[in-house]
PDB file of C-alpha atoms in Angstrom:
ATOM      1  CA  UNK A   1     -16.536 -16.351  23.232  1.00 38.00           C
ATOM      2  CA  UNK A   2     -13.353 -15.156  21.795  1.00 38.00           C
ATOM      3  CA  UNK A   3     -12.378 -16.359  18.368  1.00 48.00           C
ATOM      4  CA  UNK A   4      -9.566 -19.381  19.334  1.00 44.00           C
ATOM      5  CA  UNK A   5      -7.674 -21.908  17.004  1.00 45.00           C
ATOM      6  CA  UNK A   6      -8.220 -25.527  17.448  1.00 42.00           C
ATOM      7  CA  UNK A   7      -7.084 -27.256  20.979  1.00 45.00           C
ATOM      8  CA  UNK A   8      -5.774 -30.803  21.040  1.00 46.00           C
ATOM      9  CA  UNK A   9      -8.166 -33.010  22.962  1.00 48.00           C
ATOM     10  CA  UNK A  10     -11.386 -31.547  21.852  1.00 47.00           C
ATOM     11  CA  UNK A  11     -14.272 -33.523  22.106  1.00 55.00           C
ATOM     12  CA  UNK A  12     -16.922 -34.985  20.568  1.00 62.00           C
ATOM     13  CA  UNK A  13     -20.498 -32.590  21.607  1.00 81.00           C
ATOM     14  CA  UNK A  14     -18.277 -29.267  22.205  1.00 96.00           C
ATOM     15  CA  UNK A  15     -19.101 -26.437  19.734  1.00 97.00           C
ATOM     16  CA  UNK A  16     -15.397 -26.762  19.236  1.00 96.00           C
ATOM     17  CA  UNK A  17     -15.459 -30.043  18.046  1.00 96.00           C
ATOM     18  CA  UNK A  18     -17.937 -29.240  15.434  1.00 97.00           C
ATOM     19  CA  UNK A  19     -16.422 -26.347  14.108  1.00 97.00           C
ATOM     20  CA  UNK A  20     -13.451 -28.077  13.427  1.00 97.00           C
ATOM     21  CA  UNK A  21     -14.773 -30.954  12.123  1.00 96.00           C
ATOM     22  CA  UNK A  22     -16.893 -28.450   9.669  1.00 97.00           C
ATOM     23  CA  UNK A  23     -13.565 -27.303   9.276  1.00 97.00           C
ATOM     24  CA  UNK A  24     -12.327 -30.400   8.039  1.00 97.00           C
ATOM     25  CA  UNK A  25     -15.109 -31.600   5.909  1.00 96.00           C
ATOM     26  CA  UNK A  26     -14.980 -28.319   4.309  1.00 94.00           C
ATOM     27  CA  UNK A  27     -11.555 -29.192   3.115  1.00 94.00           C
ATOM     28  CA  UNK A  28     -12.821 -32.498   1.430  1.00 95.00           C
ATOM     29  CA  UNK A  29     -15.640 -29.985  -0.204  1.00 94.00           C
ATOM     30  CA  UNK A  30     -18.544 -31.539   1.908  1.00 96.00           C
ATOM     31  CA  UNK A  31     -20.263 -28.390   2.097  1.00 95.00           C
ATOM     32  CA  UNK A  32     -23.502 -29.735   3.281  1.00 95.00           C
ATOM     33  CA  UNK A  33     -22.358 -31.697   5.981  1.00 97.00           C
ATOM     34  CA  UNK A  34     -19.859 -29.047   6.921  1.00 97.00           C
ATOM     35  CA  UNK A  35     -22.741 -26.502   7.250  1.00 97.00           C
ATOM     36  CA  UNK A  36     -24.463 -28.953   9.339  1.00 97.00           C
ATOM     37  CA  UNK A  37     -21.591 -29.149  12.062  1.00 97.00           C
ATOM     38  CA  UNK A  38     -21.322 -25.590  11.816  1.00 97.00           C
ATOM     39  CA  UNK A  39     -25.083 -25.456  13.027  1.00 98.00           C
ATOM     40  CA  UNK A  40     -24.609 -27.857  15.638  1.00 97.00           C
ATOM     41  CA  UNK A  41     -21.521 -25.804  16.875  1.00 97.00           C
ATOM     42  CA  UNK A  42     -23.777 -22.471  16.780  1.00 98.00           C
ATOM     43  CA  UNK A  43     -26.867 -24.262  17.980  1.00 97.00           C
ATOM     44  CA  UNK A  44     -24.757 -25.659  21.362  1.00 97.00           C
ATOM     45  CA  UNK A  45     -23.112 -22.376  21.688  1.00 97.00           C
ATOM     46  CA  UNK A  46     -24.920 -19.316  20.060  1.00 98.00           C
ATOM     47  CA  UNK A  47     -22.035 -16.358  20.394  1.00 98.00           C
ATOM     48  CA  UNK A  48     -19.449 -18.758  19.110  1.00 98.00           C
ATOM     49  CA  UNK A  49     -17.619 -16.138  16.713  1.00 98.00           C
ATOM     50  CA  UNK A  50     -15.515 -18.394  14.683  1.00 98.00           C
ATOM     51  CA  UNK A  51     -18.336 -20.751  13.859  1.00 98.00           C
ATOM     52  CA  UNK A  52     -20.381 -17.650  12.537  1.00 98.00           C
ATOM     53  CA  UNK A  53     -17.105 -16.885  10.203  1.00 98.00           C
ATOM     54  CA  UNK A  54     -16.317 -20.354   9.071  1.00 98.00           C
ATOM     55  CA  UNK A  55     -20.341 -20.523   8.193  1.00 98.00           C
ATOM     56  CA  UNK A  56     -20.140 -17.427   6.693  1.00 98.00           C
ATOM     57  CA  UNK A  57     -16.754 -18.147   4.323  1.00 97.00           C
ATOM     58  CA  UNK A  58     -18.608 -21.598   3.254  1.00 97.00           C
ATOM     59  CA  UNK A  59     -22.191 -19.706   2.459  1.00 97.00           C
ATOM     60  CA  UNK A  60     -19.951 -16.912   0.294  1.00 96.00           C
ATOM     61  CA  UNK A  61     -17.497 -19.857  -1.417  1.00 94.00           C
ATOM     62  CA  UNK A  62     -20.990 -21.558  -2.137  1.00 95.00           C
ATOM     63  CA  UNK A  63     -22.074 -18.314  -3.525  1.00 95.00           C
ATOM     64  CA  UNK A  64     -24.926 -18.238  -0.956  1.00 97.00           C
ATOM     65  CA  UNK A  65     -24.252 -14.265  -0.470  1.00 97.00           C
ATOM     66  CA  UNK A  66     -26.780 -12.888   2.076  1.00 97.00           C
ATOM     67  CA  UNK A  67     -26.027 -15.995   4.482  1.00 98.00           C
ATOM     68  CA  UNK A  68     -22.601 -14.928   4.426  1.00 98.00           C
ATOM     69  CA  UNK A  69     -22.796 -11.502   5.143  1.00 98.00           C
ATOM     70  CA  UNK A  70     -25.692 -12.270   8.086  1.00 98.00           C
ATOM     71  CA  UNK A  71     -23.262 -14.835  10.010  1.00 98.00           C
ATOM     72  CA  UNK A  72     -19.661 -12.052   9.043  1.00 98.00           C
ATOM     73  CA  UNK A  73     -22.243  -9.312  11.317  1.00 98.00           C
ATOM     74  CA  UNK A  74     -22.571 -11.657  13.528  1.00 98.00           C
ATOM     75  CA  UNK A  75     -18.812 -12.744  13.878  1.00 98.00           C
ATOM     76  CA  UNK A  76     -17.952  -9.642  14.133  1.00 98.00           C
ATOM     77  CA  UNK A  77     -20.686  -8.650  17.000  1.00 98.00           C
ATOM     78  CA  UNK A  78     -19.680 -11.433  19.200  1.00 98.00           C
ATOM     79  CA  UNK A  79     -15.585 -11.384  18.307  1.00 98.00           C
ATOM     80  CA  UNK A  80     -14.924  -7.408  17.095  1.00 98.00           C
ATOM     81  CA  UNK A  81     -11.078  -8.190  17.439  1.00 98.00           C
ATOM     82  CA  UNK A  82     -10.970 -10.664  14.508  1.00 97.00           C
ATOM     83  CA  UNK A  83      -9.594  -9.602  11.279  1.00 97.00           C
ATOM     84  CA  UNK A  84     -10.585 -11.388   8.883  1.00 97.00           C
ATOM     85  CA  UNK A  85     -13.934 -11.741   9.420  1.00 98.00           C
ATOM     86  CA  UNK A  86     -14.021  -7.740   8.269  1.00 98.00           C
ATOM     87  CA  UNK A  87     -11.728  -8.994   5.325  1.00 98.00           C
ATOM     88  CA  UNK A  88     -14.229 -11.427   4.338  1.00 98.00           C
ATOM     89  CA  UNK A  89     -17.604  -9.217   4.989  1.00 98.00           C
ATOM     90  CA  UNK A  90     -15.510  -6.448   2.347  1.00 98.00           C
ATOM     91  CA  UNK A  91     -15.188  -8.822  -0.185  1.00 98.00           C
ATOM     92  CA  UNK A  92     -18.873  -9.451  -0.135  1.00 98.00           C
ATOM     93  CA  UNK A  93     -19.547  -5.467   0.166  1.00 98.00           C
ATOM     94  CA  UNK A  94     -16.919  -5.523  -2.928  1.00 98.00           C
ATOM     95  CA  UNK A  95     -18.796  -7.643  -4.881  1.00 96.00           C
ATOM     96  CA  UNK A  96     -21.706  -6.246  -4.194  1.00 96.00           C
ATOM     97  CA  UNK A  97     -20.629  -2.714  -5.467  1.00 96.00           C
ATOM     98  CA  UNK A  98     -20.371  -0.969  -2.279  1.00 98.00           C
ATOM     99  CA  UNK A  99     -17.207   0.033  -2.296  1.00 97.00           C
ATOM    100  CA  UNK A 100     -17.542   2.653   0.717  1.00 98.00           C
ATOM    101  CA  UNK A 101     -17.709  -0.499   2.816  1.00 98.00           C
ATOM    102  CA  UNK A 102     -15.836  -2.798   1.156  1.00 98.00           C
ATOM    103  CA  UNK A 103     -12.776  -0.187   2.047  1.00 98.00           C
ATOM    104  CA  UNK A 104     -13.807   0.568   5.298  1.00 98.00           C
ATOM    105  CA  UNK A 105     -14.122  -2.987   6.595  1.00 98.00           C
ATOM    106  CA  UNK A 106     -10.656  -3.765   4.589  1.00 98.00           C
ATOM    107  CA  UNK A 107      -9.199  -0.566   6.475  1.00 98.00           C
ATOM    108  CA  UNK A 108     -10.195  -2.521  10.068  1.00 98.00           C
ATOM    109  CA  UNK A 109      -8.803  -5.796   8.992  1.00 98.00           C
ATOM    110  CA  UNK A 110      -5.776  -4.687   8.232  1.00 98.00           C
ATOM    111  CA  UNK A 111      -5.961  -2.482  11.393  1.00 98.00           C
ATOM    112  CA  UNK A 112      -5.801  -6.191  13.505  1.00 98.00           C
ATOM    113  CA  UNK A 113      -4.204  -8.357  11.295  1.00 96.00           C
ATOM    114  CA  UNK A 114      -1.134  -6.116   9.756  1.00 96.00           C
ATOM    115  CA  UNK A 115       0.264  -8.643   7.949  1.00 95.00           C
ATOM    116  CA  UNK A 116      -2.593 -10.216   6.083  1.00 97.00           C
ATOM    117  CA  UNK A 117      -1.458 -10.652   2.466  1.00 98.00           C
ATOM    118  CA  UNK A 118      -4.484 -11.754   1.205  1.00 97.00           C
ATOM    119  CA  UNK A 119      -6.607  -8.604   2.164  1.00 98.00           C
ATOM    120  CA  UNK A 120      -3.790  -6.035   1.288  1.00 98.00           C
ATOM    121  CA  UNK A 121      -3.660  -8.056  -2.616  1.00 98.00           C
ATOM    122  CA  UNK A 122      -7.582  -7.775  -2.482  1.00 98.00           C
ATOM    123  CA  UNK A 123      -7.771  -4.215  -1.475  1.00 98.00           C
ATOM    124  CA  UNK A 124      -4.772  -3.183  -4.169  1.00 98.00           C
ATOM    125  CA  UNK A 125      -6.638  -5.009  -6.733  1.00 98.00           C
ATOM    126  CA  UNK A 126      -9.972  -2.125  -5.301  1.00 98.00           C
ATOM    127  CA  UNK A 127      -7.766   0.195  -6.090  1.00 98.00           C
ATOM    128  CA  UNK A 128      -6.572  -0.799  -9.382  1.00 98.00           C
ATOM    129  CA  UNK A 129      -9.570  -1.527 -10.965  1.00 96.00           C
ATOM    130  CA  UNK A 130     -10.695   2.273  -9.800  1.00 96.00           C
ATOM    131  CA  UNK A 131      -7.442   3.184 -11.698  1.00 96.00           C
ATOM    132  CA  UNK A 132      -6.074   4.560  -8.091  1.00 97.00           C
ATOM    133  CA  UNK A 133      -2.913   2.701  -9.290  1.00 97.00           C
ATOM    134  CA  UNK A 134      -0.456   4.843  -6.575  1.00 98.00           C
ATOM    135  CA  UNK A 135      -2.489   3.012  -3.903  1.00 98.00           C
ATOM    136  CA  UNK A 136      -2.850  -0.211  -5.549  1.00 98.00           C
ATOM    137  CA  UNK A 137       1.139   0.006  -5.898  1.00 98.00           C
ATOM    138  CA  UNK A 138       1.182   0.694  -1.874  1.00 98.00           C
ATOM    139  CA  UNK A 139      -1.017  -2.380  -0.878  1.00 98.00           C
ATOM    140  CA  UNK A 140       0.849  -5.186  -3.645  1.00 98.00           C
ATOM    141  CA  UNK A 141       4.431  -3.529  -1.705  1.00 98.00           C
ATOM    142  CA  UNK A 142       2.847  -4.408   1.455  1.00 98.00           C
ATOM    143  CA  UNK A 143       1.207  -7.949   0.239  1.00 98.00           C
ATOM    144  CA  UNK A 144       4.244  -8.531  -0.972  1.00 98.00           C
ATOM    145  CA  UNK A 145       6.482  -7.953   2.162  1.00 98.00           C
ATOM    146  CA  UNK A 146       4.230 -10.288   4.611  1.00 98.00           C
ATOM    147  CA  UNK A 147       4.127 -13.269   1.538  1.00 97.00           C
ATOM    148  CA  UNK A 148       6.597 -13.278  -0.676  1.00 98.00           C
ATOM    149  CA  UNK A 149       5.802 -16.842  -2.440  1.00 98.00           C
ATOM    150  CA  UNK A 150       2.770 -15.543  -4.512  1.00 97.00           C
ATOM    151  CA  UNK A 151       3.295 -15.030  -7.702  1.00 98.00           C
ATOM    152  CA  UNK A 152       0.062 -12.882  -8.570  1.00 98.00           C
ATOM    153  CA  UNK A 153       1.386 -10.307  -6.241  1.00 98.00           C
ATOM    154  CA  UNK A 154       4.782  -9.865  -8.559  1.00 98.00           C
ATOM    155  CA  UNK A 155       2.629 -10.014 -11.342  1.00 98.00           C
ATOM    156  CA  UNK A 156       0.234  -7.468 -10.398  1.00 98.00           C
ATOM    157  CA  UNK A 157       2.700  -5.236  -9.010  1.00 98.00           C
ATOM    158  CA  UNK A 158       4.609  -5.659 -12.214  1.00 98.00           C
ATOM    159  CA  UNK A 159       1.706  -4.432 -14.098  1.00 98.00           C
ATOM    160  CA  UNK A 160       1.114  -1.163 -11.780  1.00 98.00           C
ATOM    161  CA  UNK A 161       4.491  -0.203 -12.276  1.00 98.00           C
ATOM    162  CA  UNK A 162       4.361  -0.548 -15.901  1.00 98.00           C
ATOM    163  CA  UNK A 163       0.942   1.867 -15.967  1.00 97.00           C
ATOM    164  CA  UNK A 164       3.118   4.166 -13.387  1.00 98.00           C
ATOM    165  CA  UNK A 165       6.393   4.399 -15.937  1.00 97.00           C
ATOM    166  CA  UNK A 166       8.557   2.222 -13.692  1.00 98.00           C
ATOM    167  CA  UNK A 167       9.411  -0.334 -16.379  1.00 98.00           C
ATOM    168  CA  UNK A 168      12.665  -1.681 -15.219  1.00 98.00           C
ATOM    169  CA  UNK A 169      11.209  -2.364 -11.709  1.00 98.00           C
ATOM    170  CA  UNK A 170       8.636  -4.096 -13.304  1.00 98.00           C
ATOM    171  CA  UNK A 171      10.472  -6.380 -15.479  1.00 98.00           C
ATOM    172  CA  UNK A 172      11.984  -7.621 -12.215  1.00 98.00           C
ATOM    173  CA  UNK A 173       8.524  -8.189 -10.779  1.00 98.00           C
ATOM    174  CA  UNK A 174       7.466  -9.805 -14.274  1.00 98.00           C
ATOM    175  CA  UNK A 175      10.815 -12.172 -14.285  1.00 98.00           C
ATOM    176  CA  UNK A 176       9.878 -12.926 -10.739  1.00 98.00           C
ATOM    177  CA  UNK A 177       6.892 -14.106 -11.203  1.00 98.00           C
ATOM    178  CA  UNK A 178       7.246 -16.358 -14.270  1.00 98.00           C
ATOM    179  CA  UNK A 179      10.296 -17.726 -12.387  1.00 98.00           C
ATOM    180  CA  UNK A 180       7.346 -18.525  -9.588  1.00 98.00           C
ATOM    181  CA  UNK A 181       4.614 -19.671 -12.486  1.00 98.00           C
ATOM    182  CA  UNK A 182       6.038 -19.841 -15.824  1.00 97.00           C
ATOM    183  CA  UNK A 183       4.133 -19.432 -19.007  1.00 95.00           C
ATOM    184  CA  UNK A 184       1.421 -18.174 -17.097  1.00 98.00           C
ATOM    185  CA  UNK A 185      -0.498 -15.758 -19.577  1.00 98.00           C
ATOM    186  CA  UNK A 186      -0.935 -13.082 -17.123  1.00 98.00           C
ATOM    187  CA  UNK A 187       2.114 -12.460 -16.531  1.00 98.00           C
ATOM    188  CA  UNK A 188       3.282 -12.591 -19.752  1.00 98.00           C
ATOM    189  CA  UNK A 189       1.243 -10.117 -20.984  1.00 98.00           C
ATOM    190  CA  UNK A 190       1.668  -7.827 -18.518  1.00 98.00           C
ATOM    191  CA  UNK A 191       5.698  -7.969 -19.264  1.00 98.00           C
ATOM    192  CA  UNK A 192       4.732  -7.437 -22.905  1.00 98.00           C
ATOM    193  CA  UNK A 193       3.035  -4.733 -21.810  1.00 98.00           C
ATOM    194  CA  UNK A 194       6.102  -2.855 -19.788  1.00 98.00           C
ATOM    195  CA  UNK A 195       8.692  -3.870 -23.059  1.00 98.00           C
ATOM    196  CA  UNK A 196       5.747  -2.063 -25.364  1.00 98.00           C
ATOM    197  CA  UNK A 197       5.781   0.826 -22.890  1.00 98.00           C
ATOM    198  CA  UNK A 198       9.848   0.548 -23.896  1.00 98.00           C
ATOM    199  CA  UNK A 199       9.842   0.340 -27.338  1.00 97.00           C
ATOM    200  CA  UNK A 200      11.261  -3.643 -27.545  1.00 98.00           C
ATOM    201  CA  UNK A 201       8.900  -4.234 -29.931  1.00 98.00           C
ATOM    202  CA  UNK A 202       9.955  -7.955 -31.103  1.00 98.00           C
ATOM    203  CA  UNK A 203       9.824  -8.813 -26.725  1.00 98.00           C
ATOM    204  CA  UNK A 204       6.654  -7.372 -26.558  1.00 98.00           C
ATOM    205  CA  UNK A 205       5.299  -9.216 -29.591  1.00 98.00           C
ATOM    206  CA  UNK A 206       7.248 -12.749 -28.376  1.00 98.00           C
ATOM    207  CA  UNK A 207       5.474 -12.406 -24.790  1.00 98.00           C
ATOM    208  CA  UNK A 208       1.925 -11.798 -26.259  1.00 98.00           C
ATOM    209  CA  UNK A 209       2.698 -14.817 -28.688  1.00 98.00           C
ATOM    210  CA  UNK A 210       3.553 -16.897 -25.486  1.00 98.00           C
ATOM    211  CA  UNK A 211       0.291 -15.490 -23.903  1.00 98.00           C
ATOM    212  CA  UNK A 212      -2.237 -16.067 -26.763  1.00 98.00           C
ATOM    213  CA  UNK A 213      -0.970 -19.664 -27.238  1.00 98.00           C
ATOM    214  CA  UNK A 214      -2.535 -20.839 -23.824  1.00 96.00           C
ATOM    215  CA  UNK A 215      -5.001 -18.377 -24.149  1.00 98.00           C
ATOM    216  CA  UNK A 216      -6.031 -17.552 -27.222  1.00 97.00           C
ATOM    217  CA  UNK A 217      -8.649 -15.310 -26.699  1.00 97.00           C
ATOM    218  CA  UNK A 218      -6.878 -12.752 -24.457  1.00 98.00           C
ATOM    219  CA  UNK A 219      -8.489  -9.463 -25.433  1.00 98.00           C
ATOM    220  CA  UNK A 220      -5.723  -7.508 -23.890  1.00 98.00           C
ATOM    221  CA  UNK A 221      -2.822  -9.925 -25.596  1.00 98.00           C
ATOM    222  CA  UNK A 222      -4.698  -9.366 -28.711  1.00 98.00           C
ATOM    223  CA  UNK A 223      -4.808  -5.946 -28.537  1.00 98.00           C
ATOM    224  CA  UNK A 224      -1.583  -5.228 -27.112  1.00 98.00           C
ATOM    225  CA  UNK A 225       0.153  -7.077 -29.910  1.00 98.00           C
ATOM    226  CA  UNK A 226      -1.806  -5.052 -32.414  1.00 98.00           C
ATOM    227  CA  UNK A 227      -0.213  -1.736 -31.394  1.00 98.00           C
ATOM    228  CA  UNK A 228       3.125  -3.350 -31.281  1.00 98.00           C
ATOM    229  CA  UNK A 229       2.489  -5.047 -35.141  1.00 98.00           C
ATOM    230  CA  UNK A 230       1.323  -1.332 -36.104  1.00 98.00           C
ATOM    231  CA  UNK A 231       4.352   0.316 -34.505  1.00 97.00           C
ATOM    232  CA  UNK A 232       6.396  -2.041 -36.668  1.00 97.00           C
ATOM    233  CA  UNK A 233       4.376  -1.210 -39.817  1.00 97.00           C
ATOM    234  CA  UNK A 234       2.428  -4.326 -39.853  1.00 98.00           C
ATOM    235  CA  UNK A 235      -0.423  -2.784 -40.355  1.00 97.00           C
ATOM    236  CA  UNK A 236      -2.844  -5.558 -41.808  1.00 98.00           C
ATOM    237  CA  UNK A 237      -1.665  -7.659 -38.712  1.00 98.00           C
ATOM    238  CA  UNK A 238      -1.926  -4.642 -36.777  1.00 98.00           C
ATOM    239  CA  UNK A 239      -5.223  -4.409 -37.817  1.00 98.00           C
ATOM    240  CA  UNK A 240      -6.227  -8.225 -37.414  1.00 98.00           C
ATOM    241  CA  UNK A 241      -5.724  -8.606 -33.671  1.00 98.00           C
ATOM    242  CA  UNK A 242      -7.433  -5.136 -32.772  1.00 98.00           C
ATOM    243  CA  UNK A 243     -10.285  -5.591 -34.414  1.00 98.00           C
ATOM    244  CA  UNK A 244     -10.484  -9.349 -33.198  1.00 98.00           C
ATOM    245  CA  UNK A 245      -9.438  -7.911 -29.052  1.00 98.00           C
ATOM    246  CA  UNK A 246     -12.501  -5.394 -29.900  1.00 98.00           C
ATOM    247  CA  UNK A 247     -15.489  -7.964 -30.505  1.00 98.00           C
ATOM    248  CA  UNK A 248     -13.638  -9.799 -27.143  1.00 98.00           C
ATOM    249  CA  UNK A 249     -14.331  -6.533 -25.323  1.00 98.00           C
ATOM    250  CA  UNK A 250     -15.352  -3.496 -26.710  1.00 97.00           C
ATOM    251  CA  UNK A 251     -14.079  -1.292 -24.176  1.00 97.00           C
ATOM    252  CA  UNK A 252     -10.117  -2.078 -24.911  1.00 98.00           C
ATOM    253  CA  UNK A 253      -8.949   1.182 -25.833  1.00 97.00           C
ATOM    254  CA  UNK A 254      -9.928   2.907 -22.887  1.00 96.00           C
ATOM    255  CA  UNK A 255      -8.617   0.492 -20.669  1.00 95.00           C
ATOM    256  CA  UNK A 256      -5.127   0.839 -22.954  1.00 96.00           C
ATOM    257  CA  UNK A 257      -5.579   4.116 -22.469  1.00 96.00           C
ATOM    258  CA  UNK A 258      -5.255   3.623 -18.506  1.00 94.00           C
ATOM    259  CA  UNK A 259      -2.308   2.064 -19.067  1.00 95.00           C
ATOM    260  CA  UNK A 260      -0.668   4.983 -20.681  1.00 94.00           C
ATOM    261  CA  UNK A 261      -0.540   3.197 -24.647  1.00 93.00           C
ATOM    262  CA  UNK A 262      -2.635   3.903 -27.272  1.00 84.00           C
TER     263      UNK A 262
END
């Protein structure tokens, strides 16, 4: 059965009506009883694709891993034209460290759905986190230009074009997305970030201050605003919040390094 969207007029014993009543109950965060329709949707018809997927995306939300990957194969066997049930099967491929087939089943996603936003953010943030950050800039562009209203995509972007010496670009991004979410510590740091990567040392240290205040314990805040301290001679500051971002993570310098500061 090909993968459809709910019909007005279902009825009550159609695998239709199940699924979307799963559907429904998985929106009030009765998972149990959402799994249970799903069942009875699969049980009455047992190639119904989009029960397999919406089964699937509850097992993975529910952290119940192999039963989502088991019903996304078997979405995708019965419905191969479906998007994102190859988005969802690569974030379970992602997560389990197979990132040959994480990128693969992205890459055929995106193939049907062009203008998923979610799976072109999830695959930038592949590539980012593999320090591929010309790709990762390619895939928040195109998130970006099929959903505008999310700020994590600014803010991500903004943070790629920092590492990739585009500051003033990413400023904009940064502005954008605190207009979008303001105060949020992400954001903030990565704008503190692109103004250390400029020299404005007192922005830099304000937007770390505005970042460690919700979050206090933001290695990369931490750290960030001990190079900018120690650029301004502060050195006993300077020395304070590196040494506290270290114990956080000890691996901080080499991800600074990434980013083109040290």
């Amino acid at each position: 059965m090909p993968i459809t969207h709910a019909r007005s007029g279902s009825t009550p014993a159609t695998p239709l009506y199940y699924n979307n009543r799963g559907n429904s109950l998985i929106d009030k965060n009765d998972y149990e009883r959402a799994i249970a329709d799903y069942d009875q949707a699969i049980k009455l018809d047992p190639k119904f694709a989009l029960a397999y997927f919406n089964r699937g995306t509850a097992y993975r939300n529910h952290g119940e891993d192999e039963r989502g990957l088991a019903d996304f194969d078997l979405s995708i066997k019965f419905d191969p034209t479906y998007g994102p049930a190859y988005g969802n099967r690569a974030r379970l491929y992602r997560d389990r460290g197979d990132r040959v087939r994480a990128l693969a089943d992205f890459a055929k996603s995106l193939q049907l759905s062009p203008n998923n936003d979610r799976d072109f953010y999830a695959r930038a943030n592949m590539y980012f986190d593999a320090h591929d950050h010309a790709l990762a800039l390619e895939d928040y562009d195109r998130s970006i230009k099929a959903n505008a209203s999310y700020p994590g995509a600014f803010n991500s972007r903004c943070m790629t074009r920092a590492i990739l010496g585009r500051l003033q670009e990413a400023l904009a991004d940064c502005d954008q997305s605190l207009k979008m979410a303001p105060n949020d510590p992400y954001t903030l740091d990565s704008r503190a970030l692109t103004y250390l990567k400029l020299g404005n040392l007192d922005a830099a240290i304000a937007d770390y201050d505005a970042a460690l205040s919700t979050k206090p314990a933001y290695d990369s805040s931490l750290y960030g605003r001990g190079l900018a301290k120690r650029k301004k001679g502060d050195n006993e500051g300077a020395e304070r919040d590196i040494a506290a971002a270290k114990a956080i993570n000890a691996g901080i310098v080499d991800e600074f390094a990434h980013y083109g500061v040290e």
